[in-house]
Amino acid sequence: MSGFRAILLTTMGVVAISGCDGAKVAKLTAENQKLKEQVAQLEASSAELQGQLNAARTDLARVDEIRQGYEAARTEFQKNLAQLAPALGIAGSPLPPFEQLKDSSWVSRFAPNPELMSGLKDLEQQFRGLLEAAGNQPGTNPRPED
């Protein structure tokens, strides 16, 4: 039985050696080296992409913090503005939700309307008249009495 195994192993060895001559071994070695280089390049690329992914996650977390802060400030501003809204003639908050900030058309809501501007100019004139009547010139500070 051991003789049969020896003959079988010898036959398989001869077949394997005859099928793999030196040229094929060199070719397979070169291909193996090429694949190792590609793996190294892919690992480097993977590390770079992982760094970019981590940076993007950090930026996304910052944007989320900014969004939450903006929404909290917008809500607070809206509450405070509700008290002044009747006097200013404003129906709602001029600040849009965070997602709508990319469109700059909301900025025009901060521009005072002509009626409000004329009312402010009238109020300024009345204030200047009161200051002149009190003996103080507009733009100057009265001296405190010692």
PDB file of N, CA and C in Angstrom, residues 53-101:
ATOM      1  N   LEU A  53     -13.921  60.943   4.225  1.00  0.00           N
ATOM      2  CA  LEU A  53     -15.210  60.597   4.818  1.00  0.00           C
ATOM      3  C   LEU A  53     -15.300  61.130   6.243  1.00  0.00           C
ATOM      4  N   ASN A  54     -14.230  60.989   7.004  1.00  0.00           N
ATOM      5  CA  ASN A  54     -14.234  61.509   8.371  1.00  0.00           C
ATOM      6  C   ASN A  54     -14.360  63.031   8.377  1.00  0.00           C
ATOM      7  N   ALA A  55     -13.677  63.704   7.448  1.00  0.00           N
ATOM      8  CA  ALA A  55     -13.787  65.164   7.343  1.00  0.00           C
ATOM      9  C   ALA A  55     -15.207  65.569   6.965  1.00  0.00           C
ATOM     10  N   ALA A  56     -15.823  64.836   6.049  1.00  0.00           N
ATOM     11  CA  ALA A  56     -17.203  65.137   5.643  1.00  0.00           C
ATOM     12  C   ALA A  56     -18.165  64.920   6.805  1.00  0.00           C
ATOM     13  N   ARG A  57     -17.936  63.874   7.596  1.00  0.00           N
ATOM     14  CA  ARG A  57     -18.788  63.640   8.766  1.00  0.00           C
ATOM     15  C   ARG A  57     -18.641  64.762   9.780  1.00  0.00           C
ATOM     16  N   THR A  58     -17.416  65.240   9.969  1.00  0.00           N
ATOM     17  CA  THR A  58     -17.177  66.354  10.880  1.00  0.00           C
ATOM     18  C   THR A  58     -17.895  67.605  10.389  1.00  0.00           C
ATOM     19  N   ASP A  59     -17.773  67.894   9.086  1.00  0.00           N
ATOM     20  CA  ASP A  59     -18.460  69.050   8.516  1.00  0.00           C
ATOM     21  C   ASP A  59     -19.966  68.918   8.644  1.00  0.00           C
ATOM     22  N   LEU A  60     -20.480  67.737   8.425  1.00  0.00           N
ATOM     23  CA  LEU A  60     -21.916  67.503   8.549  1.00  0.00           C
ATOM     24  C   LEU A  60     -22.380  67.722   9.979  1.00  0.00           C
ATOM     25  N   ALA A  61     -21.577  67.297  10.943  1.00  0.00           N
ATOM     26  CA  ALA A  61     -21.922  67.513  12.351  1.00  0.00           C
ATOM     27  C   ALA A  61     -21.924  69.010  12.676  1.00  0.00           C
ATOM     28  N   ARG A  62     -20.958  69.755  12.110  1.00  0.00           N
ATOM     29  CA  ARG A  62     -20.922  71.216  12.327  1.00  0.00           C
ATOM     30  C   ARG A  62     -22.154  71.877  11.721  1.00  0.00           C
ATOM     31  N   VAL A  63     -22.503  71.468  10.514  1.00  0.00           N
ATOM     32  CA  VAL A  63     -23.690  72.037   9.867  1.00  0.00           C
ATOM     33  C   VAL A  63     -24.938  71.734  10.699  1.00  0.00           C
ATOM     34  N   ASP A  64     -25.012  70.540  11.249  1.00  0.00           N
ATOM     35  CA  ASP A  64     -26.152  70.176  12.078  1.00  0.00           C
ATOM     36  C   ASP A  64     -26.203  71.049  13.341  1.00  0.00           C
ATOM     37  N   GLU A  65     -25.046  71.304  13.947  1.00  0.00           N
ATOM     38  CA  GLU A  65     -24.997  72.187  15.118  1.00  0.00           C
ATOM     39  C   GLU A  65     -25.441  73.597  14.740  1.00  0.00           C
ATOM     40  N   ILE A  66     -24.961  74.079  13.596  1.00  0.00           N
ATOM     41  CA  ILE A  66     -25.351  75.416  13.138  1.00  0.00           C
ATOM     42  C   ILE A  66     -26.850  75.459  12.870  1.00  0.00           C
ATOM     43  N   ARG A  67     -27.382  74.411  12.246  1.00  0.00           N
ATOM     44  CA  ARG A  67     -28.810  74.350  11.959  1.00  0.00           C
ATOM     45  C   ARG A  67     -29.618  74.414  13.252  1.00  0.00           C
ATOM     46  N   GLN A  68     -29.222  73.634  14.238  1.00  0.00           N
ATOM     47  CA  GLN A  68     -29.951  73.630  15.506  1.00  0.00           C
ATOM     48  C   GLN A  68     -29.875  74.992  16.187  1.00  0.00           C
ATOM     49  N   GLY A  69     -28.683  75.599  16.171  1.00  0.00           N
ATOM     50  CA  GLY A  69     -28.532  76.931  16.754  1.00  0.00           C
ATOM     51  C   GLY A  69     -29.362  77.971  16.024  1.00  0.00           C
ATOM     52  N   TYR A  70     -29.354  77.897  14.703  1.00  0.00           N
ATOM     53  CA  TYR A  70     -30.132  78.842  13.907  1.00  0.00           C
ATOM     54  C   TYR A  70     -31.625  78.688  14.183  1.00  0.00           C
ATOM     55  N   GLU A  71     -32.089  77.449  14.210  1.00  0.00           N
ATOM     56  CA  GLU A  71     -33.522  77.231  14.457  1.00  0.00           C
ATOM     57  C   GLU A  71     -33.918  77.705  15.854  1.00  0.00           C
ATOM     58  N   ALA A  72     -33.052  77.500  16.845  1.00  0.00           N
ATOM     59  CA  ALA A  72     -33.350  77.982  18.196  1.00  0.00           C
ATOM     60  C   ALA A  72     -33.392  79.510  18.207  1.00  0.00           C
ATOM     61  N   ALA A  73     -32.428  80.154  17.540  1.00  0.00           N
ATOM     62  CA  ALA A  73     -32.409  81.620  17.477  1.00  0.00           C
ATOM     63  C   ALA A  73     -33.606  82.142  16.694  1.00  0.00           C
ATOM     64  N   ARG A  74     -33.963  81.456  15.619  1.00  0.00           N
ATOM     65  CA  ARG A  74     -35.113  81.896  14.816  1.00  0.00           C
ATOM     66  C   ARG A  74     -36.399  81.813  15.620  1.00  0.00           C
ATOM     67  N   THR A  75     -36.539  80.750  16.408  1.00  0.00           N
ATOM     68  CA  THR A  75     -37.727  80.599  17.248  1.00  0.00           C
ATOM     69  C   THR A  75     -37.772  81.701  18.297  1.00  0.00           C
ATOM     70  N   GLU A  76     -36.634  81.979  18.919  1.00  0.00           N
ATOM     71  CA  GLU A  76     -36.568  83.034  19.930  1.00  0.00           C
ATOM     72  C   GLU A  76     -36.849  84.398  19.305  1.00  0.00           C
ATOM     73  N   PHE A  77     -36.289  84.635  18.121  1.00  0.00           N
ATOM     74  CA  PHE A  77     -36.523  85.894  17.414  1.00  0.00           C
ATOM     75  C   PHE A  77     -38.001  86.058  17.073  1.00  0.00           C
ATOM     76  N   GLN A  78     -38.623  84.978  16.658  1.00  0.00           N
ATOM     77  CA  GLN A  78     -40.032  85.029  16.310  1.00  0.00           C
ATOM     78  C   GLN A  78     -40.884  85.345  17.538  1.00  0.00           C
ATOM     79  N   LYS A  79     -40.515  84.769  18.695  1.00  0.00           N
ATOM     80  CA  LYS A  79     -41.246  85.080  19.930  1.00  0.00           C
ATOM     81  C   LYS A  79     -41.105  86.555  20.293  1.00  0.00           C
ATOM     82  N   ASN A  80     -39.872  87.069  20.190  1.00  0.00           N
ATOM     83  CA  ASN A  80     -39.634  88.477  20.516  1.00  0.00           C
ATOM     84  C   ASN A  80     -40.296  89.407  19.503  1.00  0.00           C
ATOM     85  N   LEU A  81     -40.292  89.006  18.261  1.00  0.00           N
ATOM     86  CA  LEU A  81     -40.890  89.830  17.221  1.00  0.00           C
ATOM     87  C   LEU A  81     -42.408  89.870  17.344  1.00  0.00           C
ATOM     88  N   ALA A  82     -42.996  88.837  17.892  1.00  0.00           N
ATOM     89  CA  ALA A  82     -44.456  88.799  18.050  1.00  0.00           C
ATOM     90  C   ALA A  82     -44.944  89.947  18.919  1.00  0.00           C
ATOM     91  N   GLN A  83     -44.129  90.379  19.852  1.00  0.00           N
ATOM     92  CA  GLN A  83     -44.506  91.500  20.714  1.00  0.00           C
ATOM     93  C   GLN A  83     -44.462  92.819  19.960  1.00  0.00           C
ATOM     94  N   LEU A  84     -43.546  92.945  18.999  1.00  0.00           N
ATOM     95  CA  LEU A  84     -43.395  94.184  18.238  1.00  0.00           C
ATOM     96  C   LEU A  84     -44.128  94.172  16.910  1.00  0.00           C
ATOM     97  N   ALA A  85     -44.621  93.036  16.508  1.00  0.00           N
ATOM     98  CA  ALA A  85     -45.222  92.889  15.182  1.00  0.00           C
ATOM     99  C   ALA A  85     -46.350  93.876  14.910  1.00  0.00           C
ATOM    100  N   PRO A  86     -47.287  94.087  15.830  1.00  0.00           N
ATOM    101  CA  PRO A  86     -48.358  95.047  15.527  1.00  0.00           C
ATOM    102  C   PRO A  86     -47.830  96.465  15.285  1.00  0.00           C
ATOM    103  N   ALA A  87     -46.830  96.882  16.044  1.00  0.00           N
ATOM    104  CA  ALA A  87     -46.299  98.231  15.883  1.00  0.00           C
ATOM    105  C   ALA A  87     -45.497  98.375  14.586  1.00  0.00           C
ATOM    106  N   LEU A  88     -44.830  97.336  14.188  1.00  0.00           N
ATOM    107  CA  LEU A  88     -44.005  97.395  12.987  1.00  0.00           C
ATOM    108  C   LEU A  88     -44.755  96.993  11.729  1.00  0.00           C
ATOM    109  N   GLY A  89     -45.909  96.410  11.882  1.00  0.00           N
ATOM    110  CA  GLY A  89     -46.686  95.982  10.728  1.00  0.00           C
ATOM    111  C   GLY A  89     -46.131  94.739  10.078  1.00  0.00           C
ATOM    112  N   ILE A  90     -45.537  93.870  10.867  1.00  0.00           N
ATOM    113  CA  ILE A  90     -44.958  92.637  10.347  1.00  0.00           C
ATOM    114  C   ILE A  90     -45.892  91.491  10.693  1.00  0.00           C
ATOM    115  N   ALA A  91     -46.178  90.669   9.690  1.00  0.00           N
ATOM    116  CA  ALA A  91     -47.101  89.557   9.909  1.00  0.00           C
ATOM    117  C   ALA A  91     -46.400  88.320  10.452  1.00  0.00           C
ATOM    118  N   GLY A  92     -45.213  88.047  10.017  1.00  0.00           N
ATOM    119  CA  GLY A  92     -44.522  86.835  10.440  1.00  0.00           C
ATOM    120  C   GLY A  92     -43.031  87.070  10.552  1.00  0.00           C
ATOM    121  N   SER A  93     -42.323  86.050  10.902  1.00  0.00           N
ATOM    122  CA  SER A  93     -40.874  86.156  11.057  1.00  0.00           C
ATOM    123  C   SER A  93     -40.215  86.338   9.700  1.00  0.00           C
ATOM    124  N   PRO A  94     -39.314  87.300   9.601  1.00  0.00           N
ATOM    125  CA  PRO A  94     -38.614  87.484   8.333  1.00  0.00           C
ATOM    126  C   PRO A  94     -37.519  86.436   8.107  1.00  0.00           C
ATOM    127  N   LEU A  95     -37.205  85.656   9.132  1.00  0.00           N
ATOM    128  CA  LEU A  95     -36.171  84.633   8.990  1.00  0.00           C
ATOM    129  C   LEU A  95     -36.779  83.337   8.473  1.00  0.00           C
ATOM    130  N   PRO A  96     -36.253  82.828   7.368  1.00  0.00           N
ATOM    131  CA  PRO A  96     -36.782  81.577   6.809  1.00  0.00           C
ATOM    132  C   PRO A  96     -36.231  80.375   7.558  1.00  0.00           C
ATOM    133  N   PRO A  97     -36.806  79.199   7.353  1.00  0.00           N
ATOM    134  CA  PRO A  97     -36.191  77.980   7.894  1.00  0.00           C
ATOM    135  C   PRO A  97     -34.790  77.797   7.314  1.00  0.00           C
ATOM    136  N   PHE A  98     -33.973  77.029   7.996  1.00  0.00           N
ATOM    137  CA  PHE A  98     -32.561  76.859   7.635  1.00  0.00           C
ATOM    138  C   PHE A  98     -32.387  76.398   6.196  1.00  0.00           C
ATOM    139  N   GLU A  99     -33.223  75.499   5.733  1.00  0.00           N
ATOM    140  CA  GLU A  99     -33.081  74.949   4.397  1.00  0.00           C
ATOM    141  C   GLU A  99     -33.315  75.998   3.313  1.00  0.00           C
ATOM    142  N   GLN A 100     -34.034  77.084   3.637  1.00  0.00           N
ATOM    143  CA  GLN A 100     -34.335  78.105   2.641  1.00  0.00           C
ATOM    144  C   GLN A 100     -33.315  79.243   2.638  1.00  0.00           C
ATOM    145  N   LEU A 101     -32.286  79.164   3.460  1.00  0.00           N
ATOM    146  CA  LEU A 101     -31.278  80.218   3.517  1.00  0.00           C
ATOM    147  C   LEU A 101     -30.456  80.317   2.238  1.00  0.00           C
TER     148      LEU A 101
END
